[in-house]
Amino acid sequence: MTASSPITQDVLTIPRKEDASLGKLNLVGMTRDQLRDALIAAGTPEKQAKMRVGQVWQWIYQKGVRDFADMTNLSKDYRALLDQHFEIRVPEVVSRQISEDGTRKYLVRIAGGHEVEIVYIPEEDRGTLCVSSQVGCTLTCSFCHTGTQKLVRNLTAGEIVGQIMVARDDLGEWPEPGRHPKNETRLLSNIVLMGMGEPLYNFDAVRDAMKIAMDGEGISLSRRRITLSTSGVVPEIARAGAEIGCMLAISFHATTDEVRDKLVPINRKWNIEELLAALKEYPKLSNSERITFEYVMLDGVNDSDEDAYRLIKLIEGIPAKINLIPFNEWPGAPYKRSSNNRIRRFADIIYKAGYASPIRTPRGEDIMAACGQLKSETERARKSKAEIAREAGL
């Protein structure tokens, strides 16, 4: 890594022109402080501002209301004031696909006409929403379909938290009037920042969106039910622990720098040694809050017994679990999935060393919703098969 390597990429999250032309500010995605400032600027008396923030916040994030006219504990005059200056807007659902296994994939349109994908995975004891943080992706991980699409832009905090609201809409999960939300079974109980994009390259927007998701007077998800997955933006890892406090997952995928350089090119900037050093210092690290190492199983590339033993040695001293992910093949992919026997053998070596080593069951493969398959087909900026191979050094 050179001294001049940037900590974050040179991409800004900027207000879209389309937003400004509407003449109304979208309240979705504002922090409490930002909401307070906006309400005061619109004419809310300062002495009332804290109370008004609380009221509006609960209507938007606890009750899912999108129309100011429905905010019945506010006076008609105040509702009219809000409607004059603001809107409550979430991404527009373009398409919804439901897999044979119940997985739901949404293609949603955001400002500027761009589109991103969201995936909801129902399980017996939880419902996990896989949220995107960028249109396209900064990184060029050679096994990942999403990584073959060039980065278009970062998502705003409103576009990130809006994905959660869209899913709750579809699941019918906003509380019914007269029913206390805590008495309801949560269909959407977990969030993973594992959709399109590298979350730590859009840090501020991701942090603000997750703070809204964790707020006790709104969506109210525990920080331990939110997992941020990063490919290894080392300088931002400690900051994620301090400012978001969520669970951490690492797209690891290799046990030598030579192989990881090809699979996860960010490794050329921050190598395995630097990454592991940062993980050992992660503020939330404990036996009850382990780091998840994601490891995609690629036939003949990273799936040998030697790799398994190296992996055990590398993560020594880090409370961890290893998620083994059978490679989800996609058209033009330069790799093949490891055999079931090879994956089981790899998992067994990890397990016998004392680490949980679940093999992830691919979900939503029939609708291209599985891990590493997300890609907004509508985006024109695509890489050719030759470009993918060249970047991977294949």
mmCIF file of C-alpha atoms in Angstrom, residues 40-367:
data_model
loop_
_atom_site.group_PDB
_atom_site.id
_atom_site.type_symbol
_atom_site.label_atom_id
_atom_site.label_comp_id
_atom_site.label_asym_id
_atom_site.label_seq_id
_atom_site.Cartn_x
_atom_site.Cartn_y
_atom_site.Cartn_z
ATOM 1 C CA ILE A 40 -37.344 24.708 12.070
ATOM 2 C CA ALA A 41 -36.376 26.064 8.642
ATOM 3 C CA ALA A 42 -39.927 25.308 7.457
ATOM 4 C CA GLY A 43 -41.460 27.337 10.277
ATOM 5 C CA THR A 44 -41.658 25.019 13.301
ATOM 6 C CA PRO A 45 -41.079 27.050 16.504
ATOM 7 C CA GLU A 46 -37.775 26.017 18.109
ATOM 8 C CA LYS A 47 -39.471 25.248 21.431
ATOM 9 C CA GLN A 48 -41.681 22.686 19.689
ATOM 10 C CA ALA A 49 -38.974 21.201 17.465
ATOM 11 C CA LYS A 50 -37.898 18.287 19.681
ATOM 12 C CA MET A 51 -41.504 17.167 20.204
ATOM 13 C CA ARG A 52 -42.301 17.511 16.480
ATOM 14 C CA VAL A 53 -39.237 15.482 15.510
ATOM 15 C CA GLY A 54 -40.403 12.672 17.794
ATOM 16 C CA GLN A 55 -43.932 12.739 16.401
ATOM 17 C CA VAL A 56 -42.953 12.820 12.725
ATOM 18 C CA TRP A 57 -40.238 10.204 13.297
ATOM 19 C CA GLN A 58 -42.693 7.737 14.815
ATOM 20 C CA TRP A 59 -45.225 8.240 12.015
ATOM 21 C CA ILE A 60 -42.609 7.575 9.339
ATOM 22 C CA TYR A 61 -40.523 4.763 10.864
ATOM 23 C CA GLN A 62 -42.782 3.110 13.428
ATOM 24 C CA LYS A 63 -46.106 3.320 11.621
ATOM 25 C CA GLY A 64 -45.011 3.486 7.983
ATOM 26 C CA VAL A 65 -47.203 6.476 7.148
ATOM 27 C CA ARG A 66 -46.413 8.254 3.854
ATOM 28 C CA ASP A 67 -49.110 10.947 3.884
ATOM 29 C CA PHE A 68 -48.906 13.877 6.295
ATOM 30 C CA ALA A 69 -52.727 14.008 6.338
ATOM 31 C CA ASP A 70 -52.685 10.693 8.242
ATOM 32 C CA MET A 71 -50.566 12.084 11.111
ATOM 33 C CA THR A 72 -53.596 12.495 13.316
ATOM 34 C CA ASN A 73 -51.879 13.782 16.484
ATOM 35 C CA LEU A 74 -50.708 16.881 14.582
ATOM 36 C CA SER A 75 -52.964 19.879 13.959
ATOM 37 C CA LYS A 76 -54.402 20.330 10.465
ATOM 38 C CA ASP A 77 -52.406 23.527 10.046
ATOM 39 C CA TYR A 78 -49.147 21.807 10.948
ATOM 40 C CA ARG A 79 -49.906 18.900 8.619
ATOM 41 C CA ALA A 80 -50.488 21.407 5.830
ATOM 42 C CA LEU A 81 -47.154 23.077 6.650
ATOM 43 C CA LEU A 82 -45.355 19.734 6.426
ATOM 44 C CA ASP A 83 -47.074 18.861 3.153
ATOM 45 C CA GLN A 84 -46.059 22.214 1.684
ATOM 46 C CA HIS A 85 -42.346 21.686 2.356
ATOM 47 C CA PHE A 86 -41.719 17.943 2.587
ATOM 48 C CA GLU A 87 -42.441 14.492 1.225
ATOM 49 C CA ILE A 88 -42.002 10.942 2.480
ATOM 50 C CA ARG A 89 -40.579 9.030 -0.476
ATOM 51 C CA VAL A 90 -39.050 5.571 -0.744
ATOM 52 C CA PRO A 91 -37.589 3.810 -3.796
ATOM 53 C CA GLU A 92 -40.126 2.749 -6.432
ATOM 54 C CA VAL A 93 -40.589 -1.002 -6.908
ATOM 55 C CA VAL A 94 -40.027 -1.847 -10.579
ATOM 56 C CA SER A 95 -40.363 -5.609 -10.242
ATOM 57 C CA ARG A 96 -40.768 -8.253 -7.568
ATOM 58 C CA GLN A 97 -39.803 -11.886 -8.043
ATOM 59 C CA ILE A 98 -40.538 -14.708 -5.620
ATOM 60 C CA SER A 99 -38.325 -17.785 -5.661
ATOM 61 C CA GLU A 100 -39.532 -21.353 -5.193
ATOM 62 C CA ASP A 101 -37.960 -21.224 -1.710
ATOM 63 C CA GLY A 102 -39.821 -18.048 -0.729
ATOM 64 C CA THR A 103 -36.929 -15.644 -1.300
ATOM 65 C CA ARG A 104 -38.115 -12.288 -2.661
ATOM 66 C CA LYS A 105 -36.052 -10.089 -4.963
ATOM 67 C CA TYR A 106 -37.039 -6.501 -5.601
ATOM 68 C CA LEU A 107 -35.693 -4.282 -8.350
ATOM 69 C CA VAL A 108 -36.227 -0.703 -7.180
ATOM 70 C CA ARG A 109 -35.745 2.605 -8.966
ATOM 71 C CA ILE A 110 -34.106 5.547 -7.231
ATOM 72 C CA ALA A 111 -33.428 9.178 -8.183
ATOM 73 C CA GLY A 112 -31.796 9.605 -11.571
ATOM 74 C CA GLY A 113 -33.566 6.512 -12.930
ATOM 75 C CA HIS A 114 -30.936 4.144 -11.493
ATOM 76 C CA GLU A 115 -31.947 0.735 -10.197
ATOM 77 C CA VAL A 116 -30.700 -1.511 -7.400
ATOM 78 C CA GLU A 117 -31.711 -4.891 -6.055
ATOM 79 C CA ILE A 118 -32.892 -5.912 -2.587
ATOM 80 C CA VAL A 119 -33.356 -9.514 -1.422
ATOM 81 C CA TYR A 120 -35.566 -10.787 1.419
ATOM 82 C CA ILE A 121 -34.767 -14.279 2.735
ATOM 83 C CA PRO A 122 -37.387 -15.885 5.005
ATOM 84 C CA GLU A 123 -36.279 -18.555 7.470
ATOM 85 C CA GLU A 124 -38.043 -20.339 10.327
ATOM 86 C CA ASP A 125 -36.604 -18.155 13.071
ATOM 87 C CA ARG A 126 -35.818 -14.952 11.182
ATOM 88 C CA GLY A 127 -36.320 -12.890 8.059
ATOM 89 C CA THR A 128 -33.206 -11.319 6.603
ATOM 90 C CA LEU A 129 -33.131 -8.362 4.237
ATOM 91 C CA CYS A 130 -30.070 -7.988 2.035
ATOM 92 C CA VAL A 131 -29.627 -4.261 1.420
ATOM 93 C CA SER A 132 -27.585 -2.462 -1.258
ATOM 94 C CA SER A 133 -25.344 0.547 -0.541
ATOM 95 C CA GLN A 134 -24.201 1.511 -4.056
ATOM 96 C CA VAL A 135 -25.516 1.392 -7.620
ATOM 97 C CA GLY A 136 -23.094 -1.099 -9.089
ATOM 98 C CA CYS A 137 -19.947 -1.664 -7.069
ATOM 99 C CA THR A 138 -16.631 0.031 -6.454
ATOM 100 C CA LEU A 139 -14.840 -3.290 -6.264
ATOM 101 C CA THR A 140 -14.092 -5.808 -8.973
ATOM 102 C CA CYS A 141 -14.166 -9.124 -7.113
ATOM 103 C CA SER A 142 -13.787 -11.560 -9.978
ATOM 104 C CA PHE A 143 -16.218 -14.211 -8.688
ATOM 105 C CA CYS A 144 -19.030 -11.726 -8.043
ATOM 106 C CA HIS A 145 -21.664 -10.887 -10.653
ATOM 107 C CA THR A 146 -22.373 -7.533 -8.993
ATOM 108 C CA GLY A 147 -18.693 -6.659 -9.342
ATOM 109 C CA THR A 148 -18.916 -6.930 -13.117
ATOM 110 C CA GLN A 149 -21.093 -3.812 -13.147
ATOM 111 C CA LYS A 150 -19.296 -0.511 -12.938
ATOM 112 C CA LEU A 151 -19.976 1.804 -10.028
ATOM 113 C CA VAL A 152 -22.576 4.426 -10.900
ATOM 114 C CA ARG A 153 -22.964 6.207 -7.572
ATOM 115 C CA ASN A 154 -23.349 5.871 -3.824
ATOM 116 C CA LEU A 155 -26.838 5.587 -2.386
ATOM 117 C CA THR A 156 -28.104 8.245 0.001
ATOM 118 C CA ALA A 157 -29.133 7.371 3.574
ATOM 119 C CA GLY A 158 -32.754 7.771 2.460
ATOM 120 C CA GLU A 159 -32.290 5.323 -0.402
ATOM 121 C CA ILE A 160 -30.706 2.788 1.962
ATOM 122 C CA VAL A 161 -33.291 2.992 4.765
ATOM 123 C CA GLY A 162 -35.961 3.265 2.052
ATOM 124 C CA GLN A 163 -35.124 -0.301 0.998
ATOM 125 C CA ILE A 164 -36.111 -1.518 4.479
ATOM 126 C CA MET A 165 -39.364 0.437 4.250
ATOM 127 C CA VAL A 166 -40.145 -1.006 0.803
ATOM 128 C CA ALA A 167 -39.709 -4.554 2.128
ATOM 129 C CA ARG A 168 -41.910 -3.847 5.159
ATOM 130 C CA ASP A 169 -44.548 -2.481 2.785
ATOM 131 C CA ASP A 170 -44.499 -5.687 0.752
ATOM 132 C CA LEU A 171 -44.519 -7.918 3.829
ATOM 133 C CA GLY A 172 -47.423 -5.961 5.343
ATOM 134 C CA GLU A 173 -45.365 -5.481 8.470
ATOM 135 C CA TRP A 174 -46.303 -1.971 9.593
ATOM 136 C CA PRO A 175 -48.334 -2.165 12.813
ATOM 137 C CA GLU A 176 -52.087 -1.989 12.566
ATOM 138 C CA PRO A 177 -53.829 0.835 14.463
ATOM 139 C CA GLY A 178 -54.556 -0.200 18.043
ATOM 140 C CA ARG A 179 -51.995 -3.000 17.996
ATOM 141 C CA HIS A 180 -48.693 -2.585 19.822
ATOM 142 C CA PRO A 181 -45.769 -3.261 17.456
ATOM 143 C CA LYS A 182 -43.805 -5.188 20.089
ATOM 144 C CA ASN A 183 -46.530 -7.856 20.155
ATOM 145 C CA GLU A 184 -46.050 -8.681 16.511
ATOM 146 C CA THR A 185 -43.797 -11.350 15.081
ATOM 147 C CA ARG A 186 -41.172 -9.593 13.004
ATOM 148 C CA LEU A 187 -41.018 -10.879 9.481
ATOM 149 C CA LEU A 188 -38.066 -8.577 8.820
ATOM 150 C CA SER A 189 -35.839 -9.244 11.832
ATOM 151 C CA ASN A 190 -32.318 -8.923 10.414
ATOM 152 C CA ILE A 191 -30.474 -6.679 7.983
ATOM 153 C CA VAL A 192 -27.314 -7.589 6.119
ATOM 154 C CA LEU A 193 -25.402 -4.982 4.141
ATOM 155 C CA MET A 194 -24.405 -7.558 1.566
ATOM 156 C CA GLY A 195 -26.283 -6.326 -1.494
ATOM 157 C CA MET A 196 -24.783 -4.263 -4.273
ATOM 158 C CA GLY A 197 -21.752 -2.195 -3.287
ATOM 159 C CA GLU A 198 -19.037 -1.879 -0.621
ATOM 160 C CA PRO A 199 -20.719 -0.327 2.468
ATOM 161 C CA LEU A 200 -17.514 1.131 3.904
ATOM 162 C CA TYR A 201 -16.975 3.150 0.721
ATOM 163 C CA ASN A 202 -20.275 4.887 1.481
ATOM 164 C CA PHE A 203 -19.703 5.159 5.206
ATOM 165 C CA ASP A 204 -21.688 8.242 6.261
ATOM 166 C CA ALA A 205 -24.863 7.275 4.412
ATOM 167 C CA VAL A 206 -24.690 3.669 5.654
ATOM 168 C CA ARG A 207 -24.108 4.836 9.248
ATOM 169 C CA ASP A 208 -27.008 7.297 9.166
ATOM 170 C CA ALA A 209 -29.360 4.727 7.620
ATOM 171 C CA MET A 210 -28.450 2.071 10.179
ATOM 172 C CA LYS A 211 -28.864 4.553 13.063
ATOM 173 C CA ILE A 212 -32.419 5.088 11.811
ATOM 174 C CA ALA A 213 -32.979 1.313 11.578
ATOM 175 C CA MET A 214 -31.737 0.877 15.171
ATOM 176 C CA ASP A 215 -33.658 3.814 16.636
ATOM 177 C CA GLY A 216 -35.976 2.541 19.387
ATOM 178 C CA GLU A 217 -38.807 4.872 18.375
ATOM 179 C CA GLY A 218 -38.810 3.697 14.774
ATOM 180 C CA ILE A 219 -37.845 0.506 12.950
ATOM 181 C CA SER A 220 -36.174 -0.545 16.206
ATOM 182 C CA LEU A 221 -33.790 -3.328 15.167
ATOM 183 C CA SER A 222 -31.041 -4.339 17.591
ATOM 184 C CA ARG A 223 -27.495 -3.522 16.446
ATOM 185 C CA ARG A 224 -26.767 -7.240 16.836
ATOM 186 C CA ARG A 225 -29.325 -7.974 14.133
ATOM 187 C CA ILE A 226 -27.471 -5.841 11.604
ATOM 188 C CA THR A 227 -24.413 -7.234 9.833
ATOM 189 C CA LEU A 228 -22.148 -5.124 7.667
ATOM 190 C CA SER A 229 -20.126 -7.048 5.120
ATOM 191 C CA THR A 230 -16.912 -5.514 3.847
ATOM 192 C CA SER A 231 -14.210 -6.717 1.483
ATOM 193 C CA GLY A 232 -11.638 -5.144 3.765
ATOM 194 C CA VAL A 233 -11.559 -1.334 3.750
ATOM 195 C CA VAL A 234 -9.135 -1.452 6.664
ATOM 196 C CA PRO A 235 -9.099 2.215 7.799
ATOM 197 C CA GLU A 236 -12.900 2.250 8.175
ATOM 198 C CA ILE A 237 -13.299 -1.007 10.132
ATOM 199 C CA ALA A 238 -12.647 0.449 13.599
ATOM 200 C CA ARG A 239 -14.863 3.409 12.732
ATOM 201 C CA ALA A 240 -17.703 1.031 11.839
ATOM 202 C CA GLY A 241 -17.446 -0.545 15.277
ATOM 203 C CA ALA A 242 -17.363 2.805 17.048
ATOM 204 C CA GLU A 243 -20.029 4.688 15.056
ATOM 205 C CA ILE A 244 -22.421 1.914 13.968
ATOM 206 C CA GLY A 245 -21.663 -0.891 16.415
ATOM 207 C CA CYS A 246 -23.159 -3.612 14.237
ATOM 208 C CA MET A 247 -21.924 -7.137 13.606
ATOM 209 C CA LEU A 248 -19.123 -7.499 11.078
ATOM 210 C CA ALA A 249 -18.648 -9.911 8.198
ATOM 211 C CA ILE A 250 -15.550 -10.078 6.013
ATOM 212 C CA SER A 251 -15.524 -11.192 2.384
ATOM 213 C CA PHE A 252 -12.335 -13.193 2.880
ATOM 214 C CA HIS A 253 -12.341 -15.952 0.241
ATOM 215 C CA ALA A 254 -8.616 -16.800 0.169
ATOM 216 C CA THR A 255 -5.737 -17.760 2.451
ATOM 217 C CA THR A 256 -2.811 -16.284 0.504
ATOM 218 C CA ASP A 257 -2.289 -12.758 -0.789
ATOM 219 C CA GLU A 258 -1.536 -14.161 -4.244
ATOM 220 C CA VAL A 259 -5.000 -15.715 -4.564
ATOM 221 C CA ARG A 260 -6.857 -12.961 -2.695
ATOM 222 C CA ASP A 261 -5.292 -10.300 -4.952
ATOM 223 C CA LYS A 262 -7.157 -11.924 -7.853
ATOM 224 C CA LEU A 263 -10.416 -12.743 -6.080
ATOM 225 C CA VAL A 264 -10.713 -9.561 -4.001
ATOM 226 C CA PRO A 265 -8.507 -6.902 -5.637
ATOM 227 C CA ILE A 266 -8.792 -4.503 -2.659
ATOM 228 C CA ASN A 267 -6.295 -6.932 -1.081
ATOM 229 C CA ARG A 268 -3.598 -5.223 -3.169
ATOM 230 C CA LYS A 269 -4.198 -2.082 -1.088
ATOM 231 C CA TRP A 270 -4.754 -3.716 2.314
ATOM 232 C CA ASN A 271 -3.412 -7.246 2.433
ATOM 233 C CA ILE A 272 -4.456 -10.180 4.615
ATOM 234 C CA GLU A 273 -2.025 -9.283 7.406
ATOM 235 C CA GLU A 274 -3.265 -5.682 7.607
ATOM 236 C CA LEU A 275 -6.894 -6.811 7.471
ATOM 237 C CA LEU A 276 -6.510 -9.355 10.272
ATOM 238 C CA ALA A 277 -4.684 -6.818 12.434
ATOM 239 C CA ALA A 278 -7.643 -4.440 12.074
ATOM 240 C CA LEU A 279 -10.118 -7.194 12.926
ATOM 241 C CA LYS A 280 -8.291 -8.051 16.141
ATOM 242 C CA GLU A 281 -8.841 -4.441 17.218
ATOM 243 C CA TYR A 282 -12.537 -4.332 16.267
ATOM 244 C CA PRO A 283 -14.302 -2.556 19.168
ATOM 245 C CA LYS A 284 -17.201 -5.018 19.440
ATOM 246 C CA LEU A 285 -15.157 -8.205 19.187
ATOM 247 C CA SER A 286 -16.019 -10.865 21.808
ATOM 248 C CA ASN A 287 -17.003 -14.509 22.024
ATOM 249 C CA SER A 288 -20.640 -13.472 21.922
ATOM 250 C CA GLU A 289 -20.094 -11.089 18.985
ATOM 251 C CA ARG A 290 -17.908 -13.001 16.604
ATOM 252 C CA ILE A 291 -16.699 -11.830 13.228
ATOM 253 C CA THR A 292 -18.089 -13.819 10.322
ATOM 254 C CA PHE A 293 -15.583 -14.776 7.636
ATOM 255 C CA GLU A 294 -17.349 -15.314 4.323
ATOM 256 C CA TYR A 295 -15.579 -17.818 2.129
ATOM 257 C CA VAL A 296 -16.895 -18.632 -1.342
ATOM 258 C CA MET A 297 -15.931 -22.133 -2.441
ATOM 259 C CA LEU A 298 -14.270 -22.105 -5.866
ATOM 260 C CA ASP A 299 -13.252 -25.365 -7.473
ATOM 261 C CA GLY A 300 -9.460 -25.762 -7.566
ATOM 262 C CA VAL A 301 -8.845 -22.154 -6.509
ATOM 263 C CA ASN A 302 -9.249 -21.859 -2.723
ATOM 264 C CA ASP A 303 -10.836 -25.113 -1.574
ATOM 265 C CA SER A 304 -7.898 -27.424 -0.734
ATOM 266 C CA ASP A 305 -7.190 -29.004 2.662
ATOM 267 C CA GLU A 306 -4.107 -26.766 2.807
ATOM 268 C CA ASP A 307 -6.360 -23.706 2.424
ATOM 269 C CA ALA A 308 -8.533 -24.899 5.300
ATOM 270 C CA TYR A 309 -5.540 -25.375 7.604
ATOM 271 C CA ARG A 310 -4.074 -22.005 6.560
ATOM 272 C CA LEU A 311 -7.406 -20.335 7.290
ATOM 273 C CA ILE A 312 -7.453 -21.778 10.819
ATOM 274 C CA LYS A 313 -3.938 -20.478 11.420
ATOM 275 C CA LEU A 314 -4.738 -17.018 10.042
ATOM 276 C CA ILE A 315 -7.792 -16.382 12.222
ATOM 277 C CA GLU A 316 -6.188 -17.670 15.409
ATOM 278 C CA GLY A 317 -7.078 -15.337 18.285
ATOM 279 C CA ILE A 318 -10.142 -13.851 16.545
ATOM 280 C CA PRO A 319 -13.560 -14.975 17.845
ATOM 281 C CA ALA A 320 -15.020 -16.056 14.531
ATOM 282 C CA LYS A 321 -17.309 -18.252 12.526
ATOM 283 C CA ILE A 322 -16.676 -19.260 8.917
ATOM 284 C CA ASN A 323 -19.563 -19.066 6.459
ATOM 285 C CA LEU A 324 -18.797 -21.390 3.562
ATOM 286 C CA ILE A 325 -20.635 -20.257 0.444
ATOM 287 C CA PRO A 326 -21.029 -22.626 -2.504
ATOM 288 C CA PHE A 327 -20.196 -20.468 -5.526
ATOM 289 C CA ASN A 328 -23.358 -19.206 -7.193
ATOM 290 C CA GLU A 329 -22.583 -19.469 -10.881
ATOM 291 C CA TRP A 330 -23.703 -16.762 -13.293
ATOM 292 C CA PRO A 331 -23.457 -16.384 -17.092
ATOM 293 C CA GLY A 332 -19.833 -15.806 -18.078
ATOM 294 C CA ALA A 333 -18.436 -16.570 -14.625
ATOM 295 C CA PRO A 334 -14.737 -17.512 -14.751
ATOM 296 C CA TYR A 335 -15.053 -20.070 -11.909
ATOM 297 C CA LYS A 336 -16.886 -23.284 -10.998
ATOM 298 C CA ARG A 337 -18.481 -24.311 -7.701
ATOM 299 C CA SER A 338 -16.512 -26.733 -5.528
ATOM 300 C CA SER A 339 -18.021 -30.218 -5.262
ATOM 301 C CA ASN A 340 -20.258 -30.986 -2.286
ATOM 302 C CA ASN A 341 -17.725 -33.513 -0.982
ATOM 303 C CA ARG A 342 -14.911 -30.943 -1.164
ATOM 304 C CA ILE A 343 -17.007 -28.324 0.650
ATOM 305 C CA ARG A 344 -17.964 -30.817 3.378
ATOM 306 C CA ARG A 345 -14.334 -31.860 3.835
ATOM 307 C CA PHE A 346 -13.264 -28.194 4.123
ATOM 308 C CA ALA A 347 -16.063 -27.520 6.630
ATOM 309 C CA ASP A 348 -15.072 -30.561 8.684
ATOM 310 C CA ILE A 349 -11.448 -29.365 9.049
ATOM 311 C CA ILE A 350 -12.669 -25.938 10.212
ATOM 312 C CA TYR A 351 -15.222 -27.454 12.611
ATOM 313 C CA LYS A 352 -12.689 -29.792 14.208
ATOM 314 C CA ALA A 353 -10.473 -26.773 14.896
ATOM 315 C CA GLY A 354 -13.280 -25.348 17.047
ATOM 316 C CA TYR A 355 -14.962 -22.904 14.663
ATOM 317 C CA ALA A 356 -18.563 -22.935 13.500
ATOM 318 C CA SER A 357 -18.449 -23.633 9.774
ATOM 319 C CA PRO A 358 -21.987 -23.600 8.370
ATOM 320 C CA ILE A 359 -22.374 -24.237 4.658
ATOM 321 C CA ARG A 360 -24.748 -21.600 3.363
ATOM 322 C CA THR A 361 -27.710 -23.045 1.492
ATOM 323 C CA PRO A 362 -28.005 -21.107 -1.764
ATOM 324 C CA ARG A 363 -31.296 -19.193 -1.738
ATOM 325 C CA GLY A 364 -33.175 -17.678 -4.637
ATOM 326 C CA GLU A 365 -30.888 -19.117 -7.331
ATOM 327 C CA ASP A 366 -33.809 -19.502 -9.728
ATOM 328 C CA ILE A 367 -34.354 -15.716 -9.675
#
